[in-house]
Coordinates of C-alpha atoms in Angstrom, one line a residue:
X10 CA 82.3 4.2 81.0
X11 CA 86.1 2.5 81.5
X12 CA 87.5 3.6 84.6
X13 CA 91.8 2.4 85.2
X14 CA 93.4 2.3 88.2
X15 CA 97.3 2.7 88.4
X16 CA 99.7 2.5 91.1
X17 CA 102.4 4.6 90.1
X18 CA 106.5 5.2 91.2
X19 CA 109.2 6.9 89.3
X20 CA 111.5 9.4 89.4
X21 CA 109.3 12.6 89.9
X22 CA 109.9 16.2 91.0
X23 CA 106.5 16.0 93.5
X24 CA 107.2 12.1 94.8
X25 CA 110.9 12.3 94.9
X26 CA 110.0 15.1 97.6
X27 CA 106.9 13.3 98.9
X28 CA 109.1 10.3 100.2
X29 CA 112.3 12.8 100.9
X30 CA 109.5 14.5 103.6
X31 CA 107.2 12.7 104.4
X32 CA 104.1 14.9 102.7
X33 CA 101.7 13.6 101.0
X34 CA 100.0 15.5 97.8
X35 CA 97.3 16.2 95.9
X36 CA 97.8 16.2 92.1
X37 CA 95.9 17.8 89.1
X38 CA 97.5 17.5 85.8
X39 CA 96.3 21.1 83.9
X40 CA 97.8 19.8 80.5
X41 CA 100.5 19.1 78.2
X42 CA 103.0 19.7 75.2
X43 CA 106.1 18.7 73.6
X44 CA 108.5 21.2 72.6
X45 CA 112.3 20.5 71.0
X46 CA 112.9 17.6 72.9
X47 CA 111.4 18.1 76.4
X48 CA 108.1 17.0 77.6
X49 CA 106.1 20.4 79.2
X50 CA 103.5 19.5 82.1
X51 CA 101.5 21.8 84.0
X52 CA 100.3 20.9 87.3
X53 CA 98.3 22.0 90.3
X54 CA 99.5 20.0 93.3
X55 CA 98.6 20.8 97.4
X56 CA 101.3 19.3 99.5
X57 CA 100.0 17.7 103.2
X58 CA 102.2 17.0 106.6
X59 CA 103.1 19.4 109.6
X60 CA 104.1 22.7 108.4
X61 CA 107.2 22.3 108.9
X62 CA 107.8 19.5 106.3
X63 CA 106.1 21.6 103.8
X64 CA 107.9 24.4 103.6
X65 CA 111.3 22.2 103.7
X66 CA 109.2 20.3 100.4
X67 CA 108.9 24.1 98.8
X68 CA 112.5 24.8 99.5
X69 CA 113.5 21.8 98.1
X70 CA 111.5 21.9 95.1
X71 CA 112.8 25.5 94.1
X72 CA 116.1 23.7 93.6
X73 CA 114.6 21.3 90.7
X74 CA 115.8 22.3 87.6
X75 CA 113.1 20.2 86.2
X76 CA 110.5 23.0 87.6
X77 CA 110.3 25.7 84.7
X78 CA 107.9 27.9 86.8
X79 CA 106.7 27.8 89.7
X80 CA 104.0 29.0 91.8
X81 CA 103.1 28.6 96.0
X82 CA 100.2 30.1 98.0
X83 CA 99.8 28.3 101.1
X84 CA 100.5 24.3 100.6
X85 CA 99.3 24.9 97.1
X86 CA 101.7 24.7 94.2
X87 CA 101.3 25.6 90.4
X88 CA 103.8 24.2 88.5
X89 CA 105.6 23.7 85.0
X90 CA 107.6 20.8 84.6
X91 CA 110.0 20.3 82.1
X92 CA 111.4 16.9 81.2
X93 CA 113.6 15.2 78.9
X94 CA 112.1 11.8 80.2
X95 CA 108.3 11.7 80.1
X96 CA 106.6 11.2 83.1
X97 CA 103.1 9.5 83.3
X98 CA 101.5 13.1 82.7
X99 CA 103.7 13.9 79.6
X100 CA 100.1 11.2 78.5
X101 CA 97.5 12.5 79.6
X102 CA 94.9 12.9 76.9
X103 CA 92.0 15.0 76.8
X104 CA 89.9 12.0 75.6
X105 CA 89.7 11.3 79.3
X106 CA 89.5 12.4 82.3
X107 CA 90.5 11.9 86.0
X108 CA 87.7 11.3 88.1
X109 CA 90.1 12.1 91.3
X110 CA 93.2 13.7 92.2
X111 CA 96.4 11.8 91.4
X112 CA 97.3 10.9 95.6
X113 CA 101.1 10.6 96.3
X114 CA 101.4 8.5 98.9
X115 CA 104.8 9.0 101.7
X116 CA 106.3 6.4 99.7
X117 CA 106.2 8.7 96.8
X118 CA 103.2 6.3 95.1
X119 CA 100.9 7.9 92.9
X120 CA 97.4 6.7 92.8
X121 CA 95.9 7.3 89.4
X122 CA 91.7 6.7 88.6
X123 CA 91.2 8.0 85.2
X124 CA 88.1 7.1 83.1
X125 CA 86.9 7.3 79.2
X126 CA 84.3 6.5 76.9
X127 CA 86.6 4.7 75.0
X128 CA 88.4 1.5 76.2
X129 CA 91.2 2.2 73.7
X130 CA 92.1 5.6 74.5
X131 CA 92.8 3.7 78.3
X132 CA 94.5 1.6 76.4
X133 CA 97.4 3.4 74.6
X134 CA 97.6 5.2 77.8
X135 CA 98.8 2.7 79.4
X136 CA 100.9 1.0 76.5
X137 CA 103.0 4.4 76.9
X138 CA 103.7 3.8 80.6
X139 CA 104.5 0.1 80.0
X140 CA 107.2 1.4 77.5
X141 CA 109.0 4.0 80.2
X142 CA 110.3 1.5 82.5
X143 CA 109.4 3.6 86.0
X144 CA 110.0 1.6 88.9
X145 CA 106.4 0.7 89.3
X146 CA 103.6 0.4 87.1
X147 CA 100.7 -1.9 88.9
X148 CA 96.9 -1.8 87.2
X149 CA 94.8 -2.4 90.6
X150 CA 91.9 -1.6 88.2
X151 CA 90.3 -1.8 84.3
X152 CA 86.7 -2.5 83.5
X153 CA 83.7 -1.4 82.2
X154 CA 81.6 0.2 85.2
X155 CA 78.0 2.1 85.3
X156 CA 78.4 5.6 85.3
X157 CA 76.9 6.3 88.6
X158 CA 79.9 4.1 90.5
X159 CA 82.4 6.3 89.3
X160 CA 83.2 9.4 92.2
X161 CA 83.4 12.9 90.8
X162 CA 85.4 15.2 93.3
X163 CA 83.0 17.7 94.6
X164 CA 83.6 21.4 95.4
X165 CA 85.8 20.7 98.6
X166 CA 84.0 21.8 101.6
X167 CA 86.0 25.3 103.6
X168 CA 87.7 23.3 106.3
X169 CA 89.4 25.5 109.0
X170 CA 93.6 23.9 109.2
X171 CA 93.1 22.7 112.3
X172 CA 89.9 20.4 110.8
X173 CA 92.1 19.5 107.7
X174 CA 94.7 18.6 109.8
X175 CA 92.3 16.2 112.2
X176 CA 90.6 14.9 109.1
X177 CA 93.9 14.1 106.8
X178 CA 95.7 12.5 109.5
X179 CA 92.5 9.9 110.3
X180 CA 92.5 9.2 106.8
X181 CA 96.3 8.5 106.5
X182 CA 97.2 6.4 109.4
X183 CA 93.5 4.2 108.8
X184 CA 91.0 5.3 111.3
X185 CA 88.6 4.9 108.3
X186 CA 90.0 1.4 107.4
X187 CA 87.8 -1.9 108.0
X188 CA 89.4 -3.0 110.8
X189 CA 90.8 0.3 112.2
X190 CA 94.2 0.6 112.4
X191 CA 94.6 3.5 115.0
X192 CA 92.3 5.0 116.8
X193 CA 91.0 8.8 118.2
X194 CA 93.4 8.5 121.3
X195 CA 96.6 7.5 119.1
X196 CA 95.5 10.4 116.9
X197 CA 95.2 12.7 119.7
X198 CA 98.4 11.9 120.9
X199 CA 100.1 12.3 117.4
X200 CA 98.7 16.0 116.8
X201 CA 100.0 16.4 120.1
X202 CA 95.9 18.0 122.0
X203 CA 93.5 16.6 124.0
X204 CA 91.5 13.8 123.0
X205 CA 88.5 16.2 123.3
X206 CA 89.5 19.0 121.3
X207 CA 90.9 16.3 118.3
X208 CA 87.1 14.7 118.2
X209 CA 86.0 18.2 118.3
X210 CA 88.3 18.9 115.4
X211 CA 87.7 15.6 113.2
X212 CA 83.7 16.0 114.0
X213 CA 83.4 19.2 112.4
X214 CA 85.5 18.4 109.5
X215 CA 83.3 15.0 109.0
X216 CA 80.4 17.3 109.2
X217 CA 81.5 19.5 105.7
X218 CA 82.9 16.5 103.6
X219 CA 80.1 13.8 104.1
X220 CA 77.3 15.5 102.9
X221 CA 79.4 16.3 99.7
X222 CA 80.1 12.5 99.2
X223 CA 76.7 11.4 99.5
X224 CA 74.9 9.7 96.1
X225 CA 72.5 12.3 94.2

């Protein structure tokens, strides 16, 4: 199996917003089409920050007239984008296959890991993003790897907002990095509690999502 990893930046309706408000997101593309001359993308996305960014990210967004339809429950967005200049989606080929969500960064990043059986399908993928020009286009990763070191996103485990919260913030400012770069007491402080009831928070959440990553 061929497994590429992208660092991504260009001029997008989720990262333009992403960097704008400091949220991070979660990105799905559904699928694809051309029609006349615009590029059609459909895309599941769940925005991540304080609430308060969110919804300012939402409002934002309505605004877009890149965003042909729209659709918000929570932090989770459904959208259609419409675009006269394709964006790496506008790519995507069923030939392959993302083996996690697309992560946009604060910097408005994306973080692409898509695989395929076929080294060329990989290929022209990323021949069409070489031709677009976007304002970043880094390959962190392209080989040949066993089957079994490629991660497949389980079912995400029901994590109260409060746990999501905890765990998304450790992971974002590098309390999982080796070294650390914060630790529980900065955290604490940052979400604005006790450094009790954050462990008490982040221990539960670790509790859900590590059994779900462990190797069958």
């Amino acid at each position: 199996m061929w497994l590429l990893k992208l660092l991504i930046k260009h001029d997008c309706t989720i990262g333009n917003r992403c960097e704008k408000f400091k949220c991070i997101s979660y990105s799905m593309t559904l699928g694809n089409w051309g029609e006349k001359d615009f590029s059609y993308v459909t895309e599941r996305h769940t925005i991540e920050s304080d609430p308060k960014s969110v919804r300012k990210f939402f409002n934002d967004l309505k605004k877009d007239e890149r965003v042909a339809n729209l659709e918000i429950s929570g932090n989770t967005l459904f959208c259609i984008g419409k675009y006269r200049k394709k964006i790496p989606s506008s790519f995507y080929n069923p030939k392959m296959f993302f083996t996690k969500p697309v992560y946009v960064d604060k910097n408005g990043y994306e973080n692409w890991e898509i695989a395929s059986y076929d080294r060329n399908i990989l290929s022209q993928f990323l021949k069409q993003l070489e031709k677009q020009n976007y304002q970043h286009l880094e390959i962190l990763q392209f080989k040949n790897i066993q089957l079994n070191n490629i991660y497949f996103p389980a079912i995400a485990p029901n994590l109260t907002e409060k746990q999501k919260r905890a765990f998304e913030l450790a992971v974002e400012e590098g309390y999982y990095d080796i070294p650390k770069r914060i630790d529980l007491k900065k955290l604490a402080q940052i979400t604005k509690v006790s450094l009790a009831t954050y462990q008490e928070h982040l221990k539960r959440a670790e509790a859900k999502i590590i059994p779900k990553l462990k190797m069958k």
